[in-house]
Coordinates of N, CA and C in Angstrom, one line a residue:
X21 N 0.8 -1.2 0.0 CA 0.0 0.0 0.0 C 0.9 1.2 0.0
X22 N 1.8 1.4 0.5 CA 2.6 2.4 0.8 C 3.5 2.8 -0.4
X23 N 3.9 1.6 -1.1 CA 4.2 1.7 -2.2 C 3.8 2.1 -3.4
X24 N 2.4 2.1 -3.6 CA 1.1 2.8 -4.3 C 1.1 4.2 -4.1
X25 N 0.8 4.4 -2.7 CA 1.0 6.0 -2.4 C 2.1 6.9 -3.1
X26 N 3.2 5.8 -2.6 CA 4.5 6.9 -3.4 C 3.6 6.8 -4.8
X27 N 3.7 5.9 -5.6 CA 3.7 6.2 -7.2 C 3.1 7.5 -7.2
X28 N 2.1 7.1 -6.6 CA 0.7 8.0 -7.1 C 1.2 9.7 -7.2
X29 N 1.9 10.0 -5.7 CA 2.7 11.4 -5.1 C 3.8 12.0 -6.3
X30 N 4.5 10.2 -6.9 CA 5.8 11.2 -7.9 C 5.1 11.2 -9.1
X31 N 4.0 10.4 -9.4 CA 2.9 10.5 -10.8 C 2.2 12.1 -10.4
X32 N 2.2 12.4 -10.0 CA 1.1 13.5 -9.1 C 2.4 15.0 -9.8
X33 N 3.8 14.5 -9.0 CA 4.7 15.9 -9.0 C 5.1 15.9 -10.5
X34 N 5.4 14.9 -11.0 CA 5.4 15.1 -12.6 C 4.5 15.6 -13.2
X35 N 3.6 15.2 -13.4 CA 2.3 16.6 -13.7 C 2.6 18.0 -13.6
X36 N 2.7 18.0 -12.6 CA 2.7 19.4 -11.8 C 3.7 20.0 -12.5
X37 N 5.2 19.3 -13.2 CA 6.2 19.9 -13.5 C 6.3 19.8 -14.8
X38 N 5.3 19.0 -15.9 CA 5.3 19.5 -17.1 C 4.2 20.1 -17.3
X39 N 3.2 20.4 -16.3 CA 2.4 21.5 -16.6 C 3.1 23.0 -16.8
X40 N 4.0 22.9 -15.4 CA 4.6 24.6 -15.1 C 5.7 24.6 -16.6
X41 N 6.6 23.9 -16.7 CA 7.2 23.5 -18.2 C 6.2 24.2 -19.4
X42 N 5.0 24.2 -19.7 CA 4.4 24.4 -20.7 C 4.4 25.5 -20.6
X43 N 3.7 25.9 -19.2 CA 3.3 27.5 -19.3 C 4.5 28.3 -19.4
X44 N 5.6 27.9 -18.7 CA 6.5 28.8 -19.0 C 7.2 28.8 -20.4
X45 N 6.6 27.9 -21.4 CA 7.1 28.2 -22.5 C 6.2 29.1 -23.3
X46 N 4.7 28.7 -23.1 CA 3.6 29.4 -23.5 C 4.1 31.3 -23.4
X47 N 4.3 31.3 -22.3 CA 4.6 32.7 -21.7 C 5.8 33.7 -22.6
X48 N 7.1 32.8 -22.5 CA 8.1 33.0 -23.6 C 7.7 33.5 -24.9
X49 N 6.9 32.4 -25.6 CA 6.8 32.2 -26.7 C 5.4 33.5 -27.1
X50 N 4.8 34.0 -26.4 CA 3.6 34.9 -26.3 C 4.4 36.2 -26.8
X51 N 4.2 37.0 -27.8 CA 4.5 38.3 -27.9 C 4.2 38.9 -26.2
X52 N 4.6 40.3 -26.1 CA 4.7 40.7 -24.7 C 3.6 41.9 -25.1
X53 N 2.5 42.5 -24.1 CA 1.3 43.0 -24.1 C 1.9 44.4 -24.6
X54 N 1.3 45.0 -25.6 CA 1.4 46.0 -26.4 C 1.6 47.5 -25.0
X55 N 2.4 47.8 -25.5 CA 2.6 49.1 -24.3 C 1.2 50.4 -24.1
X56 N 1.1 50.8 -22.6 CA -0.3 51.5 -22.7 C -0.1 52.9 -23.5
X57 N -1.2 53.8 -23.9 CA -1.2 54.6 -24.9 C -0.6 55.6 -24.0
X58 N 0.2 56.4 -24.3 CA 0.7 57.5 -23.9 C 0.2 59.0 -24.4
X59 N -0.8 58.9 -25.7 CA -1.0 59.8 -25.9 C -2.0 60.6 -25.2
X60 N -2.8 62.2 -25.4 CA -3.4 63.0 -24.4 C -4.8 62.5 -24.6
X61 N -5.8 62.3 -23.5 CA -7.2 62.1 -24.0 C -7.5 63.0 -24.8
X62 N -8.8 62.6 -25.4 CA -9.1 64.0 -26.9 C -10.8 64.3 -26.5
X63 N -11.1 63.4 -25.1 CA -13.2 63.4 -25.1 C -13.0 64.9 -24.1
X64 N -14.6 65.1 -24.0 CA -14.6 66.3 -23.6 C -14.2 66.1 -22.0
X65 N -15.0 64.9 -21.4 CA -14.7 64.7 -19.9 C -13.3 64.5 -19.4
X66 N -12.4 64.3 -21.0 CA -10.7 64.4 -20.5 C -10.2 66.0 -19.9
X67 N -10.8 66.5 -21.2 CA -10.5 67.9 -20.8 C -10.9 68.4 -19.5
X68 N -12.4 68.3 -19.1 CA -12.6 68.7 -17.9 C -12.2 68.2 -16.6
X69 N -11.5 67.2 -16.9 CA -10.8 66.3 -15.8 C -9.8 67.3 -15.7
X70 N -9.2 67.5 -16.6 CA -7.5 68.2 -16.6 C -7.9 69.5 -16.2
X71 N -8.7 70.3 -16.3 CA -8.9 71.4 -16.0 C -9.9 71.5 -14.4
X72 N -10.4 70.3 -14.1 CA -10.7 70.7 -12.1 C -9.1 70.4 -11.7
X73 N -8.0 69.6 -12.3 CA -7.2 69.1 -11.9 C -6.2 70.7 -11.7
X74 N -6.0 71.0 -12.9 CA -5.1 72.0 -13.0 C -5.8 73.1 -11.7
X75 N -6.9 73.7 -11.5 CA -7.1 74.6 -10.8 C -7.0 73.7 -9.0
X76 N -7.5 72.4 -8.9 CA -7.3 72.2 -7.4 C -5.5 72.0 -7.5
X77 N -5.0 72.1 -8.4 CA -3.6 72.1 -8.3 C -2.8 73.6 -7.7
X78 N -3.4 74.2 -8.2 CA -3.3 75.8 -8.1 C -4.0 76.7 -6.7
X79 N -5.3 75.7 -6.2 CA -5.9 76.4 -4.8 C -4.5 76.0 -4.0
X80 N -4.2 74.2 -4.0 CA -3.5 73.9 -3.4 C -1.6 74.7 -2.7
X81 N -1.3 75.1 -4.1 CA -0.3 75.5 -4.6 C -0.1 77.1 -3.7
X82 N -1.3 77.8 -3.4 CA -1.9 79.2 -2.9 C -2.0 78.5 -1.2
X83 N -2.3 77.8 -1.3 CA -2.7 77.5 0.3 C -1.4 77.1 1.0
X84 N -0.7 76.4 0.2 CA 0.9 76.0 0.7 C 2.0 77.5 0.9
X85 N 1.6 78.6 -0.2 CA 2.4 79.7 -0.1 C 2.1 80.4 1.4
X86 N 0.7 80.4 1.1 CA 0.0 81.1 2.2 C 0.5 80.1 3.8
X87 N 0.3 79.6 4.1 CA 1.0 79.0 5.8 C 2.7 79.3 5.5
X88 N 3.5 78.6 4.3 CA 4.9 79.3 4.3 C 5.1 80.8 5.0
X89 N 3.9 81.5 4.5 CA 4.1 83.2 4.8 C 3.4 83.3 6.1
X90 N 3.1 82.4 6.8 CA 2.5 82.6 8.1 C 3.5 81.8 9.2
X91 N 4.2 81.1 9.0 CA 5.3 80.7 9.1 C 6.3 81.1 9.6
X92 N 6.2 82.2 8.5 CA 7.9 82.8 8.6 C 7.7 84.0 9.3
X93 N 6.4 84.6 9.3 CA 6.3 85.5 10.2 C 6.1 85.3 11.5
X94 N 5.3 84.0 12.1 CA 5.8 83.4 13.4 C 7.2 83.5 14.1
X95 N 7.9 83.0 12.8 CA 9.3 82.6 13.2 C 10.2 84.3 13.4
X96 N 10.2 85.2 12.3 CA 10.3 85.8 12.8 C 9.9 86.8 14.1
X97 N 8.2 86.8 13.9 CA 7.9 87.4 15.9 C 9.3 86.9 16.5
X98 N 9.1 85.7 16.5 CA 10.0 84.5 17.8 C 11.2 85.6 17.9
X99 N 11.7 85.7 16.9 CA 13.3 85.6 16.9 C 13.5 87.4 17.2
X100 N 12.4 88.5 17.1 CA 12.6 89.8 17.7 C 12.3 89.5 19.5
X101 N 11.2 88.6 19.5 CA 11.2 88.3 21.2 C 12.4 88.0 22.1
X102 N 12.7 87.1 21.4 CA 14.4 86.3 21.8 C 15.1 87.6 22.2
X103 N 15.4 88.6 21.0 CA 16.3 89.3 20.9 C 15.6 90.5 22.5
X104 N 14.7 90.6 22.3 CA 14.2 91.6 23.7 C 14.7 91.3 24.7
X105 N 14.4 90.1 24.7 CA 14.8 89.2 25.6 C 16.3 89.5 26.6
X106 N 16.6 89.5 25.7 CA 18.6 89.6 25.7 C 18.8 90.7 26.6
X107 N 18.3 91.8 26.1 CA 18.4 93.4 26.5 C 17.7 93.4 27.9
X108 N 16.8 92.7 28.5 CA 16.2 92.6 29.6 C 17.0 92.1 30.9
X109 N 16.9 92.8 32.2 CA 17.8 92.0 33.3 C 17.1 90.9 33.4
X110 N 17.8 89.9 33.8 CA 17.3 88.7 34.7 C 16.7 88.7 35.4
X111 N 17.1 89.6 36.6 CA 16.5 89.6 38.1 C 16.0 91.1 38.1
X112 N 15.2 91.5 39.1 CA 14.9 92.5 39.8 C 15.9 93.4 40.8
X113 N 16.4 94.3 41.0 CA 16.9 94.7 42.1 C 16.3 95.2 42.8
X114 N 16.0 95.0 44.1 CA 15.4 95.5 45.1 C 16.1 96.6 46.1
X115 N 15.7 97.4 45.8 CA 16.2 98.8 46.9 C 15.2 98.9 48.3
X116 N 15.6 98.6 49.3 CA 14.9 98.7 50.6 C 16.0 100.0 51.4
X117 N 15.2 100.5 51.8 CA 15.7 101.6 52.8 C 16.1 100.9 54.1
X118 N 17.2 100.9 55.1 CA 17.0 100.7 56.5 C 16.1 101.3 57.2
X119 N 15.3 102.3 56.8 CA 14.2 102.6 58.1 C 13.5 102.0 58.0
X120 N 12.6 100.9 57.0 CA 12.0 100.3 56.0 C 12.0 99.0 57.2
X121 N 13.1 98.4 57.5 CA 13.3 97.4 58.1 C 13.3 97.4 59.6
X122 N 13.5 98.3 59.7 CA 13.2 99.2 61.5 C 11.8 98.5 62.0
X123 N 11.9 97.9 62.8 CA 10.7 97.4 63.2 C 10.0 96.0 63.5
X124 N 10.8 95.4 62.6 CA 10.3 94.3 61.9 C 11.0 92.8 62.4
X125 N 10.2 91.7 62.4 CA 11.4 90.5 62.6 C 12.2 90.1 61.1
X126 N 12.8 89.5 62.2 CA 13.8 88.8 61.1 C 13.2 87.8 59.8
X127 N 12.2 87.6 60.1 CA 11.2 86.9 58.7 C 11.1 87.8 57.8
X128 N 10.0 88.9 58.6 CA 9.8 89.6 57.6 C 10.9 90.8 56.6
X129 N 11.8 91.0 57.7 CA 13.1 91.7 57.0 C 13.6 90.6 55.5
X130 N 13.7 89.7 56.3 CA 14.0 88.8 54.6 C 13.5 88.8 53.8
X131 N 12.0 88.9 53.7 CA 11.0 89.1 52.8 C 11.7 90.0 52.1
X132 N 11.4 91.0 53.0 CA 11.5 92.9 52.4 C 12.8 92.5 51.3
X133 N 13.8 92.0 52.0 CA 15.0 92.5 51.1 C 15.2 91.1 49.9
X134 N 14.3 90.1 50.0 CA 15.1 89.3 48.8 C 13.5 89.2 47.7
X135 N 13.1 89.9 48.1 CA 11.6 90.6 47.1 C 10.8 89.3 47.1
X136 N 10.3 89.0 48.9 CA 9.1 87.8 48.2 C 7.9 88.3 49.0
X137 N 7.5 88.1 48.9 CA 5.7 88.4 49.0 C 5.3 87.4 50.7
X138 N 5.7 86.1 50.2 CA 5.3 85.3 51.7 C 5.5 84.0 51.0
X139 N 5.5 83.3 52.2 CA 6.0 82.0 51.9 C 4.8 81.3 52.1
X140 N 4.7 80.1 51.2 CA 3.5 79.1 51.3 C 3.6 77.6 51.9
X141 N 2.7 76.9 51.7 CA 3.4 75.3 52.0 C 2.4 74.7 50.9
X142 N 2.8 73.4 50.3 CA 2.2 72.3 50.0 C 1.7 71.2 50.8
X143 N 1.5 71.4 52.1 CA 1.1 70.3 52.6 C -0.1 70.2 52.7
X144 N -0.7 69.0 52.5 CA -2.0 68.8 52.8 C -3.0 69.2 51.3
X145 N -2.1 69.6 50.0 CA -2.4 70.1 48.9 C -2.0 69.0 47.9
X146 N -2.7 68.9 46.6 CA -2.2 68.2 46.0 C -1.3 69.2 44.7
X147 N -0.1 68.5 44.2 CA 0.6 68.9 43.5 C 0.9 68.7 42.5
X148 N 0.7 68.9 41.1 CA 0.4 68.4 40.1 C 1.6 67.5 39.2
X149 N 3.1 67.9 39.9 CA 4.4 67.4 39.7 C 3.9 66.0 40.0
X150 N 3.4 65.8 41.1 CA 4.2 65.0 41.9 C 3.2 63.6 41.7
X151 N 1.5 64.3 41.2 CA 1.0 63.2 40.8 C 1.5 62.4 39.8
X152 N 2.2 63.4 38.7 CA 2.0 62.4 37.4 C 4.4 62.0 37.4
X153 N 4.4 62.7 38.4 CA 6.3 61.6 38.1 C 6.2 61.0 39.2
X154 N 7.6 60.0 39.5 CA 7.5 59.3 40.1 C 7.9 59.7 41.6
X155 N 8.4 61.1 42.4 CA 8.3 61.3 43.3 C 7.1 61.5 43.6
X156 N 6.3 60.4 44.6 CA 4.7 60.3 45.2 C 4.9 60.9 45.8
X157 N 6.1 61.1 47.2 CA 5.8 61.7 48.3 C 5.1 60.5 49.3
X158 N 4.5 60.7 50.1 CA 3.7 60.1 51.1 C 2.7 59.2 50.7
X159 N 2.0 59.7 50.0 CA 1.1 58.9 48.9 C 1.2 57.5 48.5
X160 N 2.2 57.2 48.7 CA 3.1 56.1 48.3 C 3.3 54.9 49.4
X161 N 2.8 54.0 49.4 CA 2.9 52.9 50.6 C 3.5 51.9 50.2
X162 N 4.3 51.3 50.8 CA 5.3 50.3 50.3 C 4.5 49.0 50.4
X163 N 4.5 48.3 49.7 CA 4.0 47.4 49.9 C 4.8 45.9 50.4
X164 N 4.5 44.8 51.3 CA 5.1 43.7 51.4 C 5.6 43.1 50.3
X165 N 6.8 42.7 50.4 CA 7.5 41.8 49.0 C 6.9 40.5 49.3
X166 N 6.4 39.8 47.8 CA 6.2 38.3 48.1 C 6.9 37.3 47.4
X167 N 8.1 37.3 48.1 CA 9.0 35.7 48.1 C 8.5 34.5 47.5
X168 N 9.4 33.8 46.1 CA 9.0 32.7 45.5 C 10.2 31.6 45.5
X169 N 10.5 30.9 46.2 CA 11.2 29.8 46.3 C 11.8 29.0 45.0
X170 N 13.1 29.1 44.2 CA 13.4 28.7 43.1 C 14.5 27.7 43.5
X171 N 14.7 27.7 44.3 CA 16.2 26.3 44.7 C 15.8 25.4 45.9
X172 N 16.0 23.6 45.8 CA 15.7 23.0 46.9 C 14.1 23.0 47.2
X173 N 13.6 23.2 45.9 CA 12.2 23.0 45.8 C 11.2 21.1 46.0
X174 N 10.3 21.0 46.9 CA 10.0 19.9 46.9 C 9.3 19.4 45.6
X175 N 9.3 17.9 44.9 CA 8.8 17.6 43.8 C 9.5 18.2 42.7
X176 N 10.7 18.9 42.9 CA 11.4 18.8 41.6 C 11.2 20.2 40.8
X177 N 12.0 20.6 40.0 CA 11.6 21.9 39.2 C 10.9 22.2 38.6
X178 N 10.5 20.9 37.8 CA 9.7 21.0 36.3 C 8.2 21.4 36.9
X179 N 7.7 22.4 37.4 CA 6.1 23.0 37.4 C 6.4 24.5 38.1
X180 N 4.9 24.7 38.0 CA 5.2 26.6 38.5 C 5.6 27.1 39.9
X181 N 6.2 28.1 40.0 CA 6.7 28.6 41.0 C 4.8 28.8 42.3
X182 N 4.9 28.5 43.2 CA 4.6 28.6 43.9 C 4.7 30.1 44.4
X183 N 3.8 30.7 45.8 CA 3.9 31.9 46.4 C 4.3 31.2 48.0
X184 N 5.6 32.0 48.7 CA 5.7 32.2 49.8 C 5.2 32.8 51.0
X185 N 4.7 32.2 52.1 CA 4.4 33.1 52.9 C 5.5 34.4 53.8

């Protein structure tokens, strides 16, 4: 029986290989398909094809100049701001008088002289840093680690890790 089968499988692949044989000579032997027309349509719907074509070519063409020129005038704003920029101090100098300070504790004299308004706290507030990176802050509770036994395991290695108490 098995013997039969083969015939039949290499009767089977011979087929198969003077069929592909033929066609690839068929194919050879076929002139090759006439090249497509190159020349311009001549109907009227050619024409009007080519003429929505040429003008959405042209809105297009207007719309692209137009953002370039919006563009560049962004860019330049940007680049007079930069330059303002430059010419501006950094800091503030603060001029406080000593009479100014006459009076006052030592908190508030510091205020006066390093120009702040008052000091705040975050506690008890939420902070919008601190939600979304990974300094939580307090927020943050550690949780118990849970231990899984991989050496000197009873029954041998070959199945899943188990959980430790």
């Amino acid at each position: 029986m098995s013997g039969r089968g083969s015939d039949d499988v290499e009767s089977y692949r011979r087929r198969k290989r003077q069929d592909e044989r033929q066609r690839r000579e068929e194919e050879s032997s076929s002139p090759p398909p006439p090249p497509a027309s190159t020349a311009k349509r001549t109907t009227a719907s050619s024409a009007s094809y080519e003429n929505d074509r040429e003008s959405r070519m042209a809105r297009l063409r207007r719309e692209m100049e137009e953002e370039d020129m919006e563009m560049r005038e962004a860019l330049d704003q940007r680049k007079k701001e930069a330059e303002e920029d430059k010419h501006r101090p950094q800091e503030m100098i603060v001029e406080v008088h000593p009479d100014e300070l006459e009076g006052l504790d030592e908190e508030e004299q510091m205020r006066k002289l390093m120009g702040i308004q008052g000091f705040g706290t975050t506690k008890g507030k939420a902070v919008q840093d601190n939600q979304n990176s990974a300094a939580r802050g307090v927020a943050a509770k550690n949780k118990a680690r849970k231990y899984r036994q991989y050496m000197n395991r009873k029954n041998g290695f070959n199945r899943p890790l188990e959980k430790m108490n």
